[in-house]
PDB file of C-alpha atoms and ligand atoms in Angstrom:
ATOM      1  CA  MET T1451       0.000   0.000   0.000  1.00  0.00           C
ATOM      2  CA  LYS T1452       1.219   3.509  -0.873  1.00  0.00           C
ATOM      3  CA  LYS T1453       2.362   5.535   2.118  1.00  0.00           C
ATOM      4  CA  PRO T1454       0.177   8.573   2.863  1.00  0.00           C
ATOM      5  CA  LEU T1455       1.462  12.083   2.197  1.00  0.00           C
ATOM      6  CA  VAL T1456       2.121  13.505   5.669  1.00  0.00           C
ATOM      7  CA  ILE T1457       1.254  17.154   6.316  1.00  0.00           C
ATOM      8  CA  GLY T1458       2.619  18.632   9.561  1.00  0.00           C
ATOM      9  CA  VAL T1459       0.218  21.116  11.161  1.00  0.00           C
ATOM     10  CA  THR T1460       1.563  23.776  13.457  1.00  0.00           C
ATOM     11  CA  GLY T1461       0.665  27.205  14.838  1.00  0.00           C
ATOM     12  CA  GLY T1462       0.898  29.236  18.021  1.00  0.00           C
ATOM     13  CA  ILE T1463      -1.248  28.652  21.076  1.00  0.00           C
ATOM     14  CA  GLY T1464      -4.913  29.244  20.259  1.00  0.00           C
ATOM     15  CA  SER T1465      -4.234  29.933  16.573  1.00  0.00           C
ATOM     16  CA  GLY T1466      -6.825  27.302  15.673  1.00  0.00           C
ATOM     17  CA  LYS T1467      -4.876  24.086  15.012  1.00  0.00           C
ATOM     18  CA  SER T1468      -7.649  21.893  16.441  1.00  0.00           C
ATOM     19  CA  THR T1469     -10.272  23.892  14.573  1.00  0.00           C
ATOM     20  CA  VAL T1470      -8.412  23.435  11.273  1.00  0.00           C
ATOM     21  CA  CYS T1471      -7.744  19.732  11.951  1.00  0.00           C
ATOM     22  CA  ASN T1472     -11.459  19.222  12.615  1.00  0.00           C
ATOM     23  CA  ALA T1473     -12.254  20.813   9.259  1.00  0.00           C
ATOM     24  CA  PHE T1474     -10.035  18.168   7.586  1.00  0.00           C
ATOM     25  CA  VAL T1475     -11.603  15.402   9.696  1.00  0.00           C
ATOM     26  CA  SER T1476     -15.016  16.501   8.369  1.00  0.00           C
ATOM     27  CA  LEU T1477     -13.645  15.641   4.888  1.00  0.00           C
ATOM     28  CA  GLY T1478     -12.623  12.162   6.069  1.00  0.00           C
ATOM     29  CA  ILE T1479      -8.919  12.922   6.528  1.00  0.00           C
ATOM     30  CA  PRO T1480      -7.182  11.285   9.504  1.00  0.00           C
ATOM     31  CA  VAL T1481      -5.297  13.392  12.051  1.00  0.00           C
ATOM     32  CA  ILE T1482      -2.540  12.146  14.356  1.00  0.00           C
ATOM     33  CA  ASP T1483      -2.065  14.378  17.383  1.00  0.00           C
ATOM     34  CA  THR T1484       1.521  14.189  18.632  1.00  0.00           C
ATOM     35  CA  ASP T1485       0.506  15.739  21.975  1.00  0.00           C
ATOM     36  CA  GLN T1486      -1.765  12.744  22.491  1.00  0.00           C
ATOM     37  CA  VAL T1487       0.995  10.347  21.362  1.00  0.00           C
ATOM     38  CA  ALA T1488       3.364  12.030  23.850  1.00  0.00           C
ATOM     39  CA  ARG T1489       0.897  11.175  26.607  1.00  0.00           C
ATOM     40  CA  ASP T1490       0.335   7.654  25.297  1.00  0.00           C
ATOM     41  CA  VAL T1491       4.029   6.696  25.436  1.00  0.00           C
ATOM     42  CA  VAL T1492       4.163   7.338  29.210  1.00  0.00           C
ATOM     43  CA  VAL T1493       0.935   5.677  30.363  1.00  0.00           C
ATOM     44  CA  PRO T1494       1.237   3.529  33.494  1.00  0.00           C
ATOM     45  CA  GLY T1495       2.916   0.227  32.688  1.00  0.00           C
ATOM     46  CA  SER T1496       4.670   1.577  29.563  1.00  0.00           C
ATOM     47  CA  ALA T1497       8.384   1.196  28.865  1.00  0.00           C
ATOM     48  CA  GLY T1498       8.452   4.978  28.363  1.00  0.00           C
ATOM     49  CA  LEU T1499       7.228   5.706  31.866  1.00  0.00           C
ATOM     50  CA  ALA T1500       9.657   3.163  33.327  1.00  0.00           C
ATOM     51  CA  ALA T1501      12.544   4.867  31.496  1.00  0.00           C
ATOM     52  CA  VAL T1502      11.477   8.318  32.743  1.00  0.00           C
ATOM     53  CA  ALA T1503      11.209   7.029  36.332  1.00  0.00           C
ATOM     54  CA  THR T1504      14.641   5.394  36.093  1.00  0.00           C
ATOM     55  CA  ALA T1505      16.228   8.610  34.860  1.00  0.00           C
ATOM     56  CA  PHE T1506      14.347  11.109  37.068  1.00  0.00           C
ATOM     57  CA  GLY T1507      13.478   9.112  40.172  1.00  0.00           C
ATOM     58  CA  ALA T1508      10.240   7.979  41.776  1.00  0.00           C
ATOM     59  CA  ASP T1509       9.422  11.621  42.620  1.00  0.00           C
ATOM     60  CA  VAL T1510       8.072  12.041  39.086  1.00  0.00           C
ATOM     61  CA  LEU T1511       5.444   9.351  39.722  1.00  0.00           C
ATOM     62  CA  SER T1512       2.139  10.125  41.413  1.00  0.00           C
ATOM     63  CA  ALA T1513       0.687   7.899  44.155  1.00  0.00           C
ATOM     64  CA  GLU T1514      -1.435   6.216  41.435  1.00  0.00           C
ATOM     65  CA  GLY T1515       1.651   5.437  39.346  1.00  0.00           C
ATOM     66  CA  THR T1516       0.955   8.001  36.636  1.00  0.00           C
ATOM     67  CA  LEU T1517       3.501  10.556  35.440  1.00  0.00           C
ATOM     68  CA  ASP T1518       3.537  13.645  37.673  1.00  0.00           C
ATOM     69  CA  ARG T1519       3.996  16.222  34.909  1.00  0.00           C
ATOM     70  CA  VAL T1520       4.231  19.143  37.287  1.00  0.00           C
ATOM     71  CA  ALA T1521       7.111  17.501  39.194  1.00  0.00           C
ATOM     72  CA  LEU T1522       8.844  16.594  35.944  1.00  0.00           C
ATOM     73  CA  ARG T1523       8.398  20.075  34.501  1.00  0.00           C
ATOM     74  CA  ARG T1524       9.890  21.545  37.656  1.00  0.00           C
ATOM     75  CA  ILE T1525      13.039  19.452  37.152  1.00  0.00           C
ATOM     76  CA  VAL T1526      13.552  20.139  33.436  1.00  0.00           C
ATOM     77  CA  PHE T1527      12.272  23.738  33.364  1.00  0.00           C
ATOM     78  CA  SER T1528      15.529  25.449  34.228  1.00  0.00           C
ATOM     79  CA  ASP T1529      17.951  22.651  33.319  1.00  0.00           C
ATOM     80  CA  PRO T1530      18.563  22.277  29.565  1.00  0.00           C
ATOM     81  CA  GLN T1531      20.692  19.164  30.024  1.00  0.00           C
ATOM     82  CA  ARG T1532      17.945  17.360  31.910  1.00  0.00           C
ATOM     83  CA  ARG T1533      15.423  18.547  29.327  1.00  0.00           C
ATOM     84  CA  ARG T1534      17.562  17.025  26.570  1.00  0.00           C
ATOM     85  CA  GLU T1535      17.767  13.831  28.598  1.00  0.00           C
ATOM     86  CA  LEU T1536      13.979  13.726  28.855  1.00  0.00           C
ATOM     87  CA  GLU T1537      13.637  14.409  25.134  1.00  0.00           C
ATOM     88  CA  SER T1538      16.093  11.602  24.344  1.00  0.00           C
ATOM     89  CA  ILE T1539      13.769   9.227  26.196  1.00  0.00           C
ATOM     90  CA  LEU T1540      10.501  10.530  24.763  1.00  0.00           C
ATOM     91  CA  HIS T1541      11.236  11.580  21.183  1.00  0.00           C
ATOM     92  CA  PRO T1542      12.295   8.192  19.778  1.00  0.00           C
ATOM     93  CA  ARG T1543       9.254   6.589  21.381  1.00  0.00           C
ATOM     94  CA  ILE T1544       6.933   9.258  20.000  1.00  0.00           C
ATOM     95  CA  ARG T1545       8.475   8.860  16.533  1.00  0.00           C
ATOM     96  CA  ALA T1546       8.100   5.067  16.669  1.00  0.00           C
ATOM     97  CA  ARG T1547       4.452   5.288  17.740  1.00  0.00           C
ATOM     98  CA  VAL T1548       3.709   7.862  15.034  1.00  0.00           C
ATOM     99  CA  ALA T1549       5.331   5.526  12.468  1.00  0.00           C
ATOM    100  CA  GLU T1550       3.035   2.709  13.629  1.00  0.00           C
ATOM    101  CA  LEU T1551      -0.039   4.941  13.361  1.00  0.00           C
ATOM    102  CA  LEU T1552       1.028   6.070   9.874  1.00  0.00           C
ATOM    103  CA  GLN T1553       1.250   2.433   8.786  1.00  0.00           C
ATOM    104  CA  GLU T1554      -2.436   1.982   9.586  1.00  0.00           C
ATOM    105  CA  ILE T1555      -3.583   4.916   7.430  1.00  0.00           C
ATOM    106  CA  THR T1556      -5.338   4.089   4.183  1.00  0.00           C
ATOM    107  CA  ALA T1557      -6.234   7.687   3.174  1.00  0.00           C
ATOM    108  CA  PRO T1558      -4.047   9.321   0.461  1.00  0.00           C
ATOM    109  CA  TYR T1559      -2.828  11.929   2.940  1.00  0.00           C
ATOM    110  CA  CYS T1560      -3.041  12.686   6.638  1.00  0.00           C
ATOM    111  CA  LEU T1561      -2.268  15.447   9.100  1.00  0.00           C
ATOM    112  CA  LEU T1562       0.296  15.191  11.864  1.00  0.00           C
ATOM    113  CA  GLY T1563      -0.341  17.841  14.518  1.00  0.00           C
ATOM    114  CA  ILE T1564       2.944  19.131  15.965  1.00  0.00           C
ATOM    115  CA  PRO T1565       2.331  22.324  17.981  1.00  0.00           C
ATOM    116  CA  LEU T1566       6.055  23.007  18.492  1.00  0.00           C
ATOM    117  CA  LEU T1567       7.269  21.955  15.033  1.00  0.00           C
ATOM    118  CA  VAL T1568       9.145  25.216  14.435  1.00  0.00           C
ATOM    119  CA  GLU T1569      10.574  25.382  17.970  1.00  0.00           C
ATOM    120  CA  GLY T1570      11.950  21.843  17.439  1.00  0.00           C
ATOM    121  CA  GLY T1571      14.571  23.364  15.134  1.00  0.00           C
ATOM    122  CA  LYS T1572      15.709  20.721  12.674  1.00  0.00           C
ATOM    123  CA  LYS T1573      13.404  19.519   9.951  1.00  0.00           C
ATOM    124  CA  ASN T1574      10.944  16.892  11.153  1.00  0.00           C
ATOM    125  CA  GLN T1575      11.709  13.741   9.177  1.00  0.00           C
ATOM    126  CA  GLN T1576       8.165  12.396   9.366  1.00  0.00           C
ATOM    127  CA  VAL T1577       6.609  15.427   7.692  1.00  0.00           C
ATOM    128  CA  GLU T1578       6.675  16.197   3.975  1.00  0.00           C
ATOM    129  CA  ARG T1579       4.914  19.575   4.029  1.00  0.00           C
ATOM    130  CA  VAL T1580       4.233  22.139   6.723  1.00  0.00           C
ATOM    131  CA  LEU T1581       0.803  23.724   7.127  1.00  0.00           C
ATOM    132  CA  VAL T1582       0.810  26.755   9.414  1.00  0.00           C
ATOM    133  CA  VAL T1583      -2.390  27.971  11.060  1.00  0.00           C
ATOM    134  CA  ASP T1584      -1.993  31.709  11.339  1.00  0.00           C
ATOM    135  CA  CYS T1585      -3.883  34.596  12.900  1.00  0.00           C
ATOM    136  CA  PRO T1586      -2.948  38.013  14.292  1.00  0.00           C
ATOM    137  CA  GLU T1587      -1.554  37.912  17.834  1.00  0.00           C
ATOM    138  CA  GLU T1588      -4.431  40.010  19.254  1.00  0.00           C
ATOM    139  CA  ILE T1589      -6.927  37.389  18.090  1.00  0.00           C
ATOM    140  CA  GLN T1590      -4.757  34.561  19.456  1.00  0.00           C
ATOM    141  CA  ILE T1591      -4.647  36.286  22.851  1.00  0.00           C
ATOM    142  CA  ALA T1592      -8.394  36.983  22.926  1.00  0.00           C
ATOM    143  CA  ARG T1593      -9.271  33.372  22.041  1.00  0.00           C
ATOM    144  CA  VAL T1594      -6.977  31.825  24.656  1.00  0.00           C
ATOM    145  CA  MET T1595      -8.143  34.291  27.331  1.00  0.00           C
ATOM    146  CA  ALA T1596     -11.750  33.282  26.623  1.00  0.00           C
ATOM    147  CA  ARG T1597     -11.083  29.543  26.359  1.00  0.00           C
ATOM    148  CA  ASP T1598      -8.636  29.029  29.230  1.00  0.00           C
ATOM    149  CA  LYS T1599      -9.769  31.869  31.530  1.00  0.00           C
ATOM    150  CA  LEU T1600      -6.253  33.385  31.529  1.00  0.00           C
ATOM    151  CA  THR T1601      -5.195  37.025  31.754  1.00  0.00           C
ATOM    152  CA  GLU T1602      -3.655  38.813  28.793  1.00  0.00           C
ATOM    153  CA  GLN T1603      -0.265  38.721  30.592  1.00  0.00           C
ATOM    154  CA  GLU T1604      -0.494  34.967  31.145  1.00  0.00           C
ATOM    155  CA  VAL T1605      -1.245  34.304  27.481  1.00  0.00           C
ATOM    156  CA  ALA T1606       1.525  36.685  26.405  1.00  0.00           C
ATOM    157  CA  ALA T1607       3.983  34.840  28.687  1.00  0.00           C
ATOM    158  CA  ILE T1608       3.159  31.531  26.987  1.00  0.00           C
ATOM    159  CA  MET T1609       3.518  33.116  23.553  1.00  0.00           C
ATOM    160  CA  GLN T1610       6.958  34.431  24.568  1.00  0.00           C
ATOM    161  CA  THR T1611       8.160  30.808  24.887  1.00  0.00           C
ATOM    162  CA  GLN T1612       6.944  29.967  21.369  1.00  0.00           C
ATOM    163  CA  ALA T1613       8.265  30.832  17.921  1.00  0.00           C
ATOM    164  CA  THR T1614       7.143  34.149  16.475  1.00  0.00           C
ATOM    165  CA  ARG T1615       4.500  34.423  13.805  1.00  0.00           C
ATOM    166  CA  GLU T1616       7.210  35.356  11.269  1.00  0.00           C
ATOM    167  CA  GLU T1617       9.403  32.376  12.189  1.00  0.00           C
ATOM    168  CA  ARG T1618       6.475  30.039  11.684  1.00  0.00           C
ATOM    169  CA  LEU T1619       5.397  31.586   8.392  1.00  0.00           C
ATOM    170  CA  SER T1620       8.969  31.367   7.089  1.00  0.00           C
ATOM    171  CA  VAL T1621       8.829  27.547   7.157  1.00  0.00           C
ATOM    172  CA  ALA T1622       5.243  27.208   5.901  1.00  0.00           C
ATOM    173  CA  ASP T1623       4.486  25.409   2.660  1.00  0.00           C
ATOM    174  CA  ASP T1624       0.807  26.239   3.131  1.00  0.00           C
ATOM    175  CA  VAL T1625      -1.081  28.630   5.410  1.00  0.00           C
ATOM    176  CA  VAL T1626      -4.629  28.694   6.734  1.00  0.00           C
ATOM    177  CA  THR T1627      -5.553  32.184   7.909  1.00  0.00           C
ATOM    178  CA  ASN T1628      -7.892  31.805  10.859  1.00  0.00           C
ATOM    179  CA  SER T1629      -8.815  35.399  11.589  1.00  0.00           C
ATOM    180  CA  SER T1630     -12.516  35.448  10.832  1.00  0.00           C
ATOM    181  CA  ASP T1631     -15.381  32.970  10.834  1.00  0.00           C
ATOM    182  CA  LEU T1632     -15.301  29.215  10.557  1.00  0.00           C
ATOM    183  CA  ALA T1633     -16.867  29.137   7.101  1.00  0.00           C
ATOM    184  CA  ILE T1634     -13.770  30.902   5.780  1.00  0.00           C
ATOM    185  CA  VAL T1635     -11.544  28.292   7.461  1.00  0.00           C
ATOM    186  CA  GLN T1636     -13.523  25.470   5.854  1.00  0.00           C
ATOM    187  CA  HIS T1637     -13.278  27.192   2.465  1.00  0.00           C
ATOM    188  CA  GLN T1638      -9.454  27.326   2.730  1.00  0.00           C
ATOM    189  CA  VAL T1639      -9.349  23.738   3.996  1.00  0.00           C
ATOM    190  CA  ASN T1640     -11.449  22.546   1.045  1.00  0.00           C
ATOM    191  CA  ALA T1641      -8.960  24.142  -1.350  1.00  0.00           C
ATOM    192  CA  LEU T1642      -5.994  22.570   0.463  1.00  0.00           C
ATOM    193  CA  HIS T1643      -7.773  19.205   0.475  1.00  0.00           C
ATOM    194  CA  ALA T1644      -7.965  19.289  -3.329  1.00  0.00           C
ATOM    195  CA  ARG T1645      -4.297  20.266  -3.525  1.00  0.00           C
ATOM    196  CA  TYR T1646      -3.148  17.558  -1.122  1.00  0.00           C
ATOM    197  CA  LEU T1647      -5.175  14.885  -2.930  1.00  0.00           C
ATOM    198  CA  ALA T1648      -3.518  15.912  -6.200  1.00  0.00           C
ATOM    199  CA  LEU T1649      -0.042  15.957  -4.608  1.00  0.00           C
ATOM    200  CA  ALA T1650      -0.608  12.543  -3.034  1.00  0.00           C
ATOM    201  CA  GLU T1651      -1.805  11.164  -6.351  1.00  0.00           C
ATOM    202  CA  HIS T1652       1.208  12.424  -8.313  1.00  0.00           C
ATOM    203  CA  ARG T1653       4.064  11.645  -6.018  1.00  0.00           C
TER     204      ARG T1653
HETATM  205  P1  ATP B 950      -3.827  25.139  21.439  1.00  0.00           P
HETATM  206  O1  ATP B 950      -2.584  25.734  20.914  1.00  0.00           O
HETATM  207  O2  ATP B 950      -4.123  25.660  22.803  1.00  0.00           O
HETATM  208  O3  ATP B 950      -3.898  23.648  21.339  1.00  0.00           O
HETATM  209  P2  ATP B 950      -5.339  25.481  18.984  1.00  0.00           P
HETATM  210  O4  ATP B 950      -4.314  26.125  18.117  1.00  0.00           O
HETATM  211  O5  ATP B 950      -5.663  24.052  18.709  1.00  0.00           O
HETATM  212  O6  ATP B 950      -5.050  25.711  20.531  1.00  0.00           O
HETATM  213  P3  ATP B 950      -8.170  25.939  18.886  1.00  0.00           P
HETATM  214  O7  ATP B 950      -8.433  25.175  20.150  1.00  0.00           O
HETATM  215  O8  ATP B 950      -8.607  25.347  17.593  1.00  0.00           O
HETATM  216  O9  ATP B 950      -6.647  26.376  18.808  1.00  0.00           O
HETATM  217  O10 ATP B 950      -8.822  27.397  18.983  1.00  0.00           O
HETATM  218  C1  ATP B 950      -8.631  28.206  20.147  1.00  0.00           C
HETATM  219  C2  ATP B 950      -9.988  28.744  20.633  1.00  0.00           C
HETATM  220  O11 ATP B 950     -10.487  29.665  19.688  1.00  0.00           O
HETATM  221  C3  ATP B 950     -11.037  27.663  20.786  1.00  0.00           C
HETATM  222  O12 ATP B 950     -11.866  27.980  21.877  1.00  0.00           O
HETATM  223  C4  ATP B 950     -11.815  27.753  19.464  1.00  0.00           C
HETATM  224  O13 ATP B 950     -13.139  27.320  19.608  1.00  0.00           O
HETATM  225  C5  ATP B 950     -11.723  29.225  19.160  1.00  0.00           C
HETATM  226  N1  ATP B 950     -11.658  29.482  17.704  1.00  0.00           N
HETATM  227  C6  ATP B 950     -10.759  29.008  16.839  1.00  0.00           C
HETATM  228  N2  ATP B 950     -10.987  29.460  15.597  1.00  0.00           N
HETATM  229  C7  ATP B 950     -12.076  30.248  15.678  1.00  0.00           C
HETATM  230  C8  ATP B 950     -12.819  31.032  14.707  1.00  0.00           C
HETATM  231  N3  ATP B 950     -12.451  31.091  13.433  1.00  0.00           N
HETATM  232  N4  ATP B 950     -13.888  31.705  15.160  1.00  0.00           N
HETATM  233  C9  ATP B 950     -14.240  31.673  16.455  1.00  0.00           C
HETATM  234  N5  ATP B 950     -13.594  30.979  17.420  1.00  0.00           N
HETATM  235  C10 ATP B 950     -12.519  30.269  17.030  1.00  0.00           C
END
């Protein structure tokens, strides 16, 4: 069976990645969410969780045996070496699980949601094209304030840790502009769907 064309989807917090992915799902296109995969590889009983506990100690496990993300974040937050260590445990497992999920896909193309694709630096080997979901920062801030009940300063602080709009757009092969209503998003997604089907067909 032909491998699906893999489109990486990225965008800043609250830009509308989930909204855009859902618009593709409504057309029957599968979406793999790497945030979900990152959680799946450290479920209780997994080799991933055992490796994290070996490297970081039992303090990163909750009483129920799940990963205590707050404790782990506290350790890696201000220690780049420990963060790299954590990434060296998680990233290969995430990649392997994504590869398995890709094997199961029968659609001509699929989306791979990677919120921090640009921040990751080097080119992601599992992605053939990059789709950036873009909107002006004021809209991003307003949406996240409304959704997550955060202050403007709190949203701005999160955005400070992410790539800038320009950095993201500079690596985009395709862009969905999500600055008005949902019908306009679906219209752009329909056009991309036709393009991706044609690209998948001719590669
Ligand atoms: P995160 O980075 O936090 O995962 P995201 O990029 O996936 O977020 P969404 O969850 O899709 O973004 O959108 C953020 C919020 O803005 C949601 O509450 C969503 O319902 C709302 N939203 C997104 N796009 C639109 C739109 N075009 N019109 C109105 N509301 C929207």
